Amino acid sequence: MLRPRMGTRKKVHAFVRVKPTDNFPHEMIRYGDDNKSIDILLKKDTRRGVVNNQQTDWSFKLDGVLHDASQDLVYETVAKDVVSQALDGYNGTIMCYGQTGAGKTYTMTGATENYKHRGILPRALQQVFRMIEERTTHAITVRVSYLEIYNESLFDLLSTLPYVGPSATPMTIVENPQGVFIKGLSVHLTSQEEDAFSLLFEGETNRVIASHTMNKNSSRSHCIFTIYVESHSRTLSDEKYITSKINLVDLAGSERLGKTGSEGRVLKEATYINKSLSFLEQAIIALGDQKRDHIPFRQCKLTHALKDSLGGNCNMVLVTNIYGEAAQLEETLSSLRFASRMKLVTTEPAINEKYDAERMVKNLEKELALLKQELAIHDSLANRTLVNYDPMDEVQIAEINSQVRRYLEGTLDEIDIINLRQIQEVFNQFRVVLSQQEQEIESALRRKYTLIDKNDFAAISAVQKAGLADVNGHLVGEPDGQGFGLGVIPFSFKPGKKIKSKKTFKDQLSIPVRKEGASSPLSTKELDISPSKTQLILPPRDGDVKDMRDRETSSTEPFPSDSPKEELRPPRPSTPPSKPVAFEDFKNERGSEINRIFKENKSILNERRKRASETTQRINAIKQEIDTTKEALNVQKALREKQGEYENKGLMIIDEEEFLLILKLKDLKKQYRAEYQDLRDLRAEIQYCQHLVDQCRHRLLTEFDIWYNESFFIPEDLQVALKSGCSIRPGMVPINRVVSLGEDDQDKFSQLQQTMLPEGPESVSFYNAKVKTEQKHNYLKAITGLQQVNKK
Ligand code: ADP
Ligand code: MG
């Protein structure tokens, strides 16, 4: 990340350094008094035709003219600021430009054998390490690399170090969001000045050796020595840290082609050099032009490698090395022109800030803890009982899941909002419940039915061949075609409802049956709904449903019996007893066990309802008291405000009475919550018991229905078959043999059965289909049973 220094647009600093000479042409080269301008004057009769009859005087204004300047002064003038700002995070680039022999290498590297004459490079390293020593507040690391670009090829001048070794693949310039780096270039961590110097010398040596062994002219290559600085604050737990690079560039000689009549290798070198230097100039000028958004960095290796270190956001210094000799005036002019063009370029240095992920996490954790404390204080001031903001554990999630289920079932009116995390978990659990229900429905369907894709004609025709379905895909024997056919589930119902409640019921059922009806021989499975044994279910009549429920809680009987009891004796009476009468008998005989469980469940249900109503009353009472307390508190508060408030160090002083009221209110709210929680639990239990009661009633009625038909309406021959047992059991009576109940009775039964459907009318077609299918199944079984009996 770059952070620009506001309003600090800077120009590229351009200096000119004149190489000392014994015969300095004073009449041709003049310096201004400000030591910043340099004038070149040519006599008209100069032998060099090029300048004849053309402009003869040039004046260049630069940032400084270094004439007879010591290495020390050059460093102070040119490099010192750039280096010191690099430690604050600003990239810096210092380049030496000029014709071969004008003193670029002398300026940059200096005389390696003479300390006094050392150049910018060793001095920069010294300054960096000196500054690190001074900055005890920061942990600063230094790395260096030394790159040479020769004929557009990259060479690592430090690859000879034993621990580096030559790179197997050629180096490439890689760009990433952090900047530009050269893949394959060795970068060396240096903890002290001396190591850094060793590296510098290693590189210099390689530069010289390469010029011999590879027959390459060292003045034809660009050399970039880079110092990488990374600075972390030791004192601040700041996750930000800064990085910077100082590029010290010794450019190839700028002399132009043609002067020496170059050919072959030299020509090639010269072409590359001219190109790269002119690209460098183009890139820098483009950088200075704020209207330009494309900078041609990739045109050559030099500009590409320096992409994040040129112009733009870094400190840039150009040292133009010139000869102080009349014979070199043409190149000198060319170099000075380059310098003055560079000087016009503006840059906007910016700090390279990066983020230390580890520190950032630590700081965020700290802040989180603080905010939590803040929240706790806020809650206690707002009289909220302790709210937990931590991530939820399994138990809490399970609780939310149960709330959501109860909410969906309708036993919970609303889910209280506690905090954001809880809200999110509620939504999450909605999704969980929904997808579970979908799966349950599907697996329930698959258990029972073979689902065939409507578009799978092969499968459909196979089923048709087997005689199980008619051409429309309806099961054989479905006159209305509304039953459970083949293909996509052909009914509309609310996803999951029945199956889900059925499962919950099953799950729940096993508990009270075992616990409160321990002697019950009926297993969960046996108590399960068996719609196969019921009549078809018809849409409910709204009022009746409620009516039936009310009745069932007040009376202990599931079936209203107004007629007097009649004894049911074998042999079978010529006229069957009325259904209510027969029902009484059934409850005492065959249905006694179910009836007992049914009654037990109902008494539990009633007991829970009573408790729920008591709890509701208590809650109301507490609510009232809360209201009165609040009112009293308000009065007290108003009084205090009227009398003038006392403050002590920003804290409000309240009297004891008000304080006690606050405490009381807090206590009441706590009670209120506890009671409310109880009520919620009770409601869940009530819902649960209600299911049990419903299912028991259903079972009782179903069994009764079968028993009644078998006892009074089934022909004698079938009775024999039933008695001989084998494959026919109650519930397997062929439906075509079962005499229908009277209009009224059937109606009543249908209504009763409707009350067993908690889902409402949408589910009717679903159950109808289910019942029909089961009936068909049982019918086929019974027929087989009868055939076997007849054979005997
Ligand atoms: P370049 O790198 O530009 O080709 P060099 O730095 O190699 O030129 O300089 C050529 C020669 O001139 C070297 O022997 C160097 O020591 C000498 N020289 C260059 N500038 C100075 C200077 N300012 N003072 C003393 N000697 C210099
Ligand atoms: Mg040189």
GROMACS .gro file of N, CA and C and ligand atoms in nm, residues 17-20 68-69 71 97-108 110-111 117 207 219 250-251 253 321 323, ligand 1:
model
  114
   17ARG      N    1   2.777   1.599  -1.278
   17ARG     CA    2   2.910   1.588  -1.219
   17ARG      C    3   3.012   1.593  -1.333
   18VAL      N    4   3.105   1.685  -1.316
   18VAL     CA    5   3.204   1.703  -1.422
   18VAL      C    6   3.332   1.630  -1.382
   19LYS      N    7   3.379   1.547  -1.473
   19LYS     CA    8   3.501   1.472  -1.443
   19LYS      C    9   3.620   1.568  -1.450
   20PRO      N   10   3.703   1.566  -1.347
   20PRO     CA   11   3.815   1.661  -1.344
   20PRO      C   12   3.913   1.638  -1.459
   68ASP      N   13   3.467   1.938  -0.948
   68ASP     CA   14   3.575   1.913  -0.852
   68ASP      C   15   3.521   1.876  -0.715
   69ALA      N   16   3.414   1.804  -0.719
   69ALA     CA   17   3.351   1.768  -0.590
   69ALA      C   18   3.407   1.636  -0.540
   71GLN      N   19   3.406   1.276  -0.337
   71GLN     CA   20   3.305   1.169  -0.326
   71GLN      C   21   3.213   1.199  -0.208
   97TYR      N   22   2.417   0.857  -1.530
   97TYR     CA   23   2.397   0.857  -1.675
   97TYR      C   24   2.514   0.931  -1.739
   98GLY      N   25   2.555   0.885  -1.854
   98GLY     CA   26   2.663   0.958  -1.922
   98GLY      C   27   2.745   0.869  -2.013
   99GLN      N   28   2.830   0.931  -2.087
   99GLN     CA   29   2.909   0.853  -2.182
   99GLN      C   30   3.018   0.774  -2.110
  100THR      N   31   3.063   0.672  -2.173
  100THR     CA   32   3.164   0.585  -2.113
  100THR      C   33   3.289   0.665  -2.075
  101GLY      N   34   3.335   0.640  -1.957
  101GLY     CA   35   3.457   0.705  -1.911
  101GLY      C   36   3.432   0.837  -1.841
  102ALA      N   37   3.304   0.881  -1.837
  102ALA     CA   38   3.274   1.011  -1.777
  102ALA      C   39   3.269   1.005  -1.625
  103GLY      N   40   3.272   0.883  -1.569
  103GLY     CA   41   3.278   0.872  -1.423
  103GLY      C   42   3.154   0.817  -1.354
  104LYS      N   43   3.071   0.743  -1.427
  104LYS     CA   44   2.949   0.686  -1.366
  104LYS      C   45   2.987   0.584  -1.258
  105THR      N   46   3.073   0.490  -1.297
  105THR     CA   47   3.109   0.385  -1.203
  105THR      C   48   3.187   0.445  -1.086
  106TYR      N   49   3.266   0.542  -1.118
  106TYR     CA   50   3.341   0.609  -1.012
  106TYR      C   51   3.245   0.674  -0.913
  107THR      N   52   3.142   0.737  -0.966
  107THR     CA   53   3.045   0.801  -0.879
  107THR      C   54   2.965   0.698  -0.799
  108MET      N   55   2.923   0.594  -0.867
  108MET     CA   56   2.836   0.497  -0.801
  108MET      C   57   2.911   0.405  -0.707
  110GLY      N   58   3.276   0.390  -0.696
  110GLY     CA   59   3.398   0.453  -0.649
  110GLY      C   60   3.515   0.359  -0.660
  111ALA      N   61   3.624   0.404  -0.608
  111ALA     CA   62   3.743   0.321  -0.611
  111ALA      C   63   3.733   0.220  -0.498
  117HIS      N   64   3.789   0.723  -0.155
  117HIS     CA   65   3.726   0.741  -0.287
  117HIS      C   66   3.609   0.647  -0.313
  207ARG      N   67   3.162  -0.854  -1.196
  207ARG     CA   68   3.140  -0.764  -1.308
  207ARG      C   69   3.265  -0.756  -1.395
  219SER      N   70   3.110  -0.141  -1.973
  219SER     CA   71   3.044  -0.012  -1.988
  219SER      C   72   2.919  -0.023  -2.075
  250ASP      N   73   2.392   0.202  -1.216
  250ASP     CA   74   2.505   0.245  -1.298
  250ASP      C   75   2.470   0.209  -1.441
  251LEU      N   76   2.425   0.310  -1.515
  251LEU     CA   77   2.377   0.283  -1.650
  251LEU      C   78   2.491   0.260  -1.749
  253GLY      N   79   2.699   0.314  -2.092
  253GLY     CA   80   2.742   0.439  -2.155
  253GLY      C   81   2.640   0.489  -2.257
  321ASN      N   82   2.698   1.233  -1.562
  321ASN     CA   83   2.843   1.246  -1.563
  321ASN      C   84   2.890   1.297  -1.699
  323TYR      N   85   3.228   1.476  -1.924
  323TYR     CA   86   3.371   1.510  -1.931
  323TYR      C   87   3.383   1.662  -1.928
  793ADP     P1   88   3.218   0.520  -1.659
  793ADP     O1   89   3.176   0.426  -1.557
  793ADP     O2   90   3.128   0.635  -1.675
  793ADP     O3   91   3.251   0.457  -1.785
  793ADP     P2   92   3.443   0.542  -1.486
  793ADP     O4   93   3.375   0.573  -1.358
  793ADP     O5   94   3.490   0.408  -1.507
  793ADP     O6   95   3.354   0.587  -1.608
  793ADP     O7   96   3.565   0.645  -1.499
  793ADP     C1   97   3.665   0.630  -1.592
  793ADP     C2   98   3.794   0.666  -1.521
  793ADP     O8   99   3.793   0.797  -1.477
  793ADP     C3  100   3.822   0.581  -1.401
  793ADP     O9  101   3.957   0.546  -1.399
  793ADP     C4  102   3.789   0.670  -1.285
  793ADP    O10  103   3.870   0.642  -1.174
  793ADP     C5  104   3.817   0.804  -1.337
  793ADP     N1  105   3.732   0.909  -1.282
  793ADP     C6  106   3.605   0.930  -1.321
  793ADP     N2  107   3.553   1.032  -1.251
  793ADP     C7  108   3.649   1.072  -1.163
  793ADP     C8  109   3.652   1.173  -1.063
  793ADP     N3  110   3.551   1.253  -1.037
  793ADP     N4  111   3.768   1.187  -0.991
  793ADP     C9  112   3.872   1.109  -1.016
  793ADP     N5  113   3.875   1.015  -1.109
  793ADP    C10  114   3.761   0.994  -1.184
   0.00000   0.00000   0.00000
